[in-house]
Coordinates of C-alpha atoms and ligand atoms in Angstrom, one line a residue:
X1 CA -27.6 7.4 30.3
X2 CA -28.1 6.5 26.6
X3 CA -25.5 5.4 24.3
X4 CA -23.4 8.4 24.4
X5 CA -20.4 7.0 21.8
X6 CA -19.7 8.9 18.8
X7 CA -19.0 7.6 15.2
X8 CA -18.0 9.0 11.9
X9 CA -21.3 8.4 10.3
X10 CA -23.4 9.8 12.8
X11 CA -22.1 12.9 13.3
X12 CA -21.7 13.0 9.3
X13 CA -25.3 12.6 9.0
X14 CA -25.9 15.7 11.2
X15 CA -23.6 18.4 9.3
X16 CA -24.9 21.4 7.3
X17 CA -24.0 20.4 3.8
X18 CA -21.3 22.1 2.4
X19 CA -19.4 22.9 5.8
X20 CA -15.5 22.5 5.2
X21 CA -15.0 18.9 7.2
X22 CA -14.0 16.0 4.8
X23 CA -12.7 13.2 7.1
X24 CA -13.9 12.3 10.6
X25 CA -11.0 10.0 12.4
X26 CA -12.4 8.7 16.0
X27 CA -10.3 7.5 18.2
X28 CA -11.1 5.4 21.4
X29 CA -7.9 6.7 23.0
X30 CA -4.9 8.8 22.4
X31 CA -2.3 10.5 24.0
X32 CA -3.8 13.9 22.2
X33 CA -5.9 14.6 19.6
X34 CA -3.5 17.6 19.0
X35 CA -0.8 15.7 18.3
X36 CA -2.1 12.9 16.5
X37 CA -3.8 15.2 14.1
X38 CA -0.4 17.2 13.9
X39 CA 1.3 14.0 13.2
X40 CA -1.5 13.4 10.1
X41 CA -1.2 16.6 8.9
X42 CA 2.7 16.1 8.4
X43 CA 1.6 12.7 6.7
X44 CA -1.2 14.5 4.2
X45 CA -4.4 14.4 5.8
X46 CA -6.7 16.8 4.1
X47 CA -8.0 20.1 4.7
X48 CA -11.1 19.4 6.9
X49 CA -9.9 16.2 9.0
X50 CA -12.1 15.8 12.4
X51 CA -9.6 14.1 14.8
X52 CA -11.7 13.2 18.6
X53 CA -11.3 10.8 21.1
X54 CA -13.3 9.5 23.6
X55 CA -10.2 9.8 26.2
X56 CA -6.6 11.3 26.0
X57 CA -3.6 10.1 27.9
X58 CA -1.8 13.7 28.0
X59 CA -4.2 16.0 26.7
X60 CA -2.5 19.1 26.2
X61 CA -3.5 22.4 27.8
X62 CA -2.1 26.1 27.1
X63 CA 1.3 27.0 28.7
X64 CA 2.2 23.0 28.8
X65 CA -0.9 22.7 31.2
X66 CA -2.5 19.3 31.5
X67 CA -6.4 19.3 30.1
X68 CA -8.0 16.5 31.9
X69 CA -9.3 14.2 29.7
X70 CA -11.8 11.4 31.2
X71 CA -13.6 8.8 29.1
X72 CA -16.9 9.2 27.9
X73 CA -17.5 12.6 29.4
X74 CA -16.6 15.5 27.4
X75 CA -15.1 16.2 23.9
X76 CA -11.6 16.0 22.9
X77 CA -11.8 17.0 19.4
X78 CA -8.8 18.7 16.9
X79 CA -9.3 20.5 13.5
X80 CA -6.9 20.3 11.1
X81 CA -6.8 23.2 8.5
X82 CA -4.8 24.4 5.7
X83 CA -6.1 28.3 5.6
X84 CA -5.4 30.9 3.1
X85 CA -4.1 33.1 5.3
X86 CA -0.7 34.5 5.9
X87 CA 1.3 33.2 8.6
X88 CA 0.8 36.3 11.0
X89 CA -3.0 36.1 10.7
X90 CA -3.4 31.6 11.4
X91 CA -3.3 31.8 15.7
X92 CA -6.9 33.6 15.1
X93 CA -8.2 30.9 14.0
X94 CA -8.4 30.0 18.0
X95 CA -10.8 33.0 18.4
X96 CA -13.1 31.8 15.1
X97 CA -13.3 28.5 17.5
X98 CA -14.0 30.6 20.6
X99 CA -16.7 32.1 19.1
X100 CA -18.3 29.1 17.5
X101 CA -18.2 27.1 20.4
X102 CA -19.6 29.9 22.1
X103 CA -22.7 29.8 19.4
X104 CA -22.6 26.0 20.1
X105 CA -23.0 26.3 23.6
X106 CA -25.2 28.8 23.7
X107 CA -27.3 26.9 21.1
X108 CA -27.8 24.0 23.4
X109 CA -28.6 26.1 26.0
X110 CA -26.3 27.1 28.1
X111 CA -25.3 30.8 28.3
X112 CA -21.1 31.0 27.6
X113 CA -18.7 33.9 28.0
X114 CA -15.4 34.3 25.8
X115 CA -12.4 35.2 28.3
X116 CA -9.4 36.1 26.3
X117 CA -7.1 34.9 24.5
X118 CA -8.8 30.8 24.8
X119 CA -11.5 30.1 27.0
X120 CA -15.3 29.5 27.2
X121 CA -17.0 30.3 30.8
X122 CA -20.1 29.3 31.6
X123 CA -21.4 31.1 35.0
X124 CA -17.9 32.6 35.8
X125 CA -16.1 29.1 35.7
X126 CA -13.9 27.6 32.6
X127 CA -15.8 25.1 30.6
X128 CA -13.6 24.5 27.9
X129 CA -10.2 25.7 26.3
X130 CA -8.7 26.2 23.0
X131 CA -5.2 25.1 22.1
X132 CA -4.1 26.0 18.2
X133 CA -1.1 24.6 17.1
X134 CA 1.0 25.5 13.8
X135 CA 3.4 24.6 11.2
X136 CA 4.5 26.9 8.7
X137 CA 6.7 27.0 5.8
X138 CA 8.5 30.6 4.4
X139 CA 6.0 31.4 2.3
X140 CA 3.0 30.6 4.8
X141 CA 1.4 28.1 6.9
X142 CA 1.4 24.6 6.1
X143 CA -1.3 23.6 8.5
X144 CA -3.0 24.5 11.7
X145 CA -4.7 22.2 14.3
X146 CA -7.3 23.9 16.7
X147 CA -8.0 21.7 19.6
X148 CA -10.9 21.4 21.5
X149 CA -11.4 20.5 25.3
X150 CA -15.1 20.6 26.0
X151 CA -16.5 20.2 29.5
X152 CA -20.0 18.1 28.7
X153 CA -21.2 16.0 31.0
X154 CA -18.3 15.8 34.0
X155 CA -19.6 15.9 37.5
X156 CA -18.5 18.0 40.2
X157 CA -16.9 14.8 41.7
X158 CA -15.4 14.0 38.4
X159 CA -12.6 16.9 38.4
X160 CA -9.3 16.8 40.4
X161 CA -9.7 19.1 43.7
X162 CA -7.4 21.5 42.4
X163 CA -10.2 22.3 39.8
X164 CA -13.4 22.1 41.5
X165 CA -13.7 25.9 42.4
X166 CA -12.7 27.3 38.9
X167 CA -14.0 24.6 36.4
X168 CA -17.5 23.6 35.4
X169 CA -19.2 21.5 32.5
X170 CA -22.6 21.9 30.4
X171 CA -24.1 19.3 32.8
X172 CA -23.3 21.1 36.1
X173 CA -24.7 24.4 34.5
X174 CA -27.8 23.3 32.8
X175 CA -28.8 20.3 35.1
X176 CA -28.8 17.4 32.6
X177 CA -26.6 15.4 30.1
X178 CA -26.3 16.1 26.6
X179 CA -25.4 13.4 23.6
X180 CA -22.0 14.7 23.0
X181 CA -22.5 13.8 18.8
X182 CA -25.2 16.7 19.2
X183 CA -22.8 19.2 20.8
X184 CA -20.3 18.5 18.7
X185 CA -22.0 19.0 15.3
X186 CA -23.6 22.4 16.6
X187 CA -19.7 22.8 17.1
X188 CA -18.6 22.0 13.8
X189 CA -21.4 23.8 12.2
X190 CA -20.5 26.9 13.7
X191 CA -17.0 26.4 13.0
X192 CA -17.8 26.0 9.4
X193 CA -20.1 29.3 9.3
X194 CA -17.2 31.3 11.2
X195 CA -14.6 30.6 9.2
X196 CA -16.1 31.1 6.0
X197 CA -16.6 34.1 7.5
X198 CA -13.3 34.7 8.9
X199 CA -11.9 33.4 5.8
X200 CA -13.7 36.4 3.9
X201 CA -13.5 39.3 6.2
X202 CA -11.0 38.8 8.8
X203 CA -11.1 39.2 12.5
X204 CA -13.5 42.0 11.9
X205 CA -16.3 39.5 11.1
X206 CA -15.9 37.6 14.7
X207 CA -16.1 41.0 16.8
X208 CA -20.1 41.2 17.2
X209 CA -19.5 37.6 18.5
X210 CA -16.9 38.6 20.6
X211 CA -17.6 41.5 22.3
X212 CA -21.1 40.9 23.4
X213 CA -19.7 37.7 25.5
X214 CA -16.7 39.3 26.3
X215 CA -16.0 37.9 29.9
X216 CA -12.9 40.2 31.1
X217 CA -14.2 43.8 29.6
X218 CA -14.1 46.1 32.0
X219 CA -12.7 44.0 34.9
X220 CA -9.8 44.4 37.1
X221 CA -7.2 41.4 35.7
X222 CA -3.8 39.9 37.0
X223 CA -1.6 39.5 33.4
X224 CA 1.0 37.8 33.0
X225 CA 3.2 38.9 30.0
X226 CA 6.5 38.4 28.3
X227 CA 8.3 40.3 30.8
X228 CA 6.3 40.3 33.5
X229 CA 2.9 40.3 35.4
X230 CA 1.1 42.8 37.0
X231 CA -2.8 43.9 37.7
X232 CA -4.8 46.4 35.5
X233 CA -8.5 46.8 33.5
X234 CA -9.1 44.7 30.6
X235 CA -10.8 46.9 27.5
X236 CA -12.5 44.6 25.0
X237 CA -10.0 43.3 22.1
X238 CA -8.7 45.8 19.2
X239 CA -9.1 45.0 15.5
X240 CA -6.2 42.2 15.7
X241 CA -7.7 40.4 18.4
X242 CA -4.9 42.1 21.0
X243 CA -6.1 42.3 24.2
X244 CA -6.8 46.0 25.2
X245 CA -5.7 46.6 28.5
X246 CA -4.5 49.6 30.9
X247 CA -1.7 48.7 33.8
X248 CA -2.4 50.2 37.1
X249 CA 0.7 51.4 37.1
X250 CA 0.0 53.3 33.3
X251 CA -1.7 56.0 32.0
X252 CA -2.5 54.6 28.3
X253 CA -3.7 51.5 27.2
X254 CA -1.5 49.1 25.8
X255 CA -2.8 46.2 22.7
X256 CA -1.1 42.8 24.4
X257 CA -1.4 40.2 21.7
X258 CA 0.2 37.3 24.1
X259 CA -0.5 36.3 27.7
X260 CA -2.0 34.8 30.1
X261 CA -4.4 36.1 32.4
X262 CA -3.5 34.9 36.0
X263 CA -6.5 36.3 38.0
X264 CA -9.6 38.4 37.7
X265 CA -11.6 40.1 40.3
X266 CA -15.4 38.1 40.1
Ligands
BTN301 C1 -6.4 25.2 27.6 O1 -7.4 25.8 28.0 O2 -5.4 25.1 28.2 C2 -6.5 24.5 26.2 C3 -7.0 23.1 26.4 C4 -7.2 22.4 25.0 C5 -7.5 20.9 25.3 C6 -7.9 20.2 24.0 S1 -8.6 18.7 24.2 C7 -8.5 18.3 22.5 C8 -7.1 18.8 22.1 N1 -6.1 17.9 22.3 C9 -5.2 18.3 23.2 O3 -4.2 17.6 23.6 N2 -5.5 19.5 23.7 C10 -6.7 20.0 23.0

């Protein structure tokens, strides 16, 4: 296996020009690149900071989740941003990084699917997760971090048993290693294009990325909701991202905008 570290520099030298990034912090090991890039935001860190490890302690998954977090095999990476955007509009930003990791993936080779509200698949099994975190003031946000869990180059052996039949990694579906440096500026490329694009038009400019790797449209899907769970058929997303989705037990179909989906019939 080559020399699979990754430094500020290097990826530097393999960014589009003008993409928004402006600091690149690399850590050998942390706790969570979410938090520590929360912690530099309270402290000033600009607009554009790159936080990644190669290993987290207690990497944070939705729900207060674990997100396991191994040395040297996958990427662990955080954005921190300071958007334009009013407060009610800053937790899409996890969708602009769904569908640019999607155009990452897919760009290295390996077909991906976006399953609402957070995760990439890749051949009906997660291969990475999306946790945004917030802080906002009255008058709007103040920053938001988007965290990145990016299953690379784990082995089946290399995930806990209780995650062996639902998770999967770019290695497992395409048959080789990657360098993660090159996944990760196709990552932060596509991040930069999205939210440009996001930035100028809104949700509506991620929907053709969206919907034609939507994983859960038309499938039968367990969610779990403020206020309960229960089974029904998933519908693509509406115009604010909500997921669309019709209860079994209804006749119309409701726009969700927070949950969880528990299950999903393959
Ligand atoms: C999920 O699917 O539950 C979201 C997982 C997000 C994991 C990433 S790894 C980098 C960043 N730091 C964290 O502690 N969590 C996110």
């Amino acid at each position: 296996m080559v020399c699979d570290r990754i430094s500020g520099p290097d990826l530097f030298g393999r960014l589009a020009p003008r993409g928004p990034w402006t600091d690149v912090v690399c850590l050998d090991v942390t706790d969570s690149t979410n938090r520590a890039a929360m912690e530099m935001a309270e402290n000033g860190a600009k607009h554009g900071t790159v936080v990644i490890a190669d290993a987290q302690t207690a990497g944070r998954g939705r729900m207060g989740r674990r997100w396991v977090s191994p040395a040297g095999k996958n990427l662990y990476v955080s954005l921190l941003l300071r958007p334009p955007v009013p407060t009610v509009d800053a937790p899409r930003l996890a969708f602009v990084a769904g569908v640019a990791l999607a155009d990452a993936v897919e760009a290295v080779g390996v077909p991906a699917a976006l399953k609402w509200p957070n995760d990439l698949y890749c051949g009906g099994r997660k291969a990475a997760g999306i946790l945004a975190e917030m802080a906002s003031v009255p008058d709007g946000v103040r920053h938001v971090v988007i965290g990145v869990g990016l299953n690379v180059n784990m082995e089946e052996a290399d995930f806990p048993p209780d995650l062996r039949d639902t998770a999967t990694s770019l290695r497992i579906r395409a048959g080789r290693a990657f360098r993660r440096v090159d996944v990760l500026a196709r990552l932060l490329d596509a991040f930069g294009t999205r939210y440009a694009e996001f930035i100028g038009g809104g949700f509506a400019s991620l929907r053709d990325g969206w919907d034609r790797r939507d994983f859960l449209r038309g499938r039968r899907v367990l969610l779990r909701r403020q206020g309960g769970e229960g089974w029904g058929t998933a519908d693509g997303l509406d115009t604010a991202g909500a997921l669309r989705f019709l209860p079994d037990c209804g006749t119309a179909i409701e726009s969700v905008h927070s949950g969880e989906i528990l299950d999903f019939r393959r």
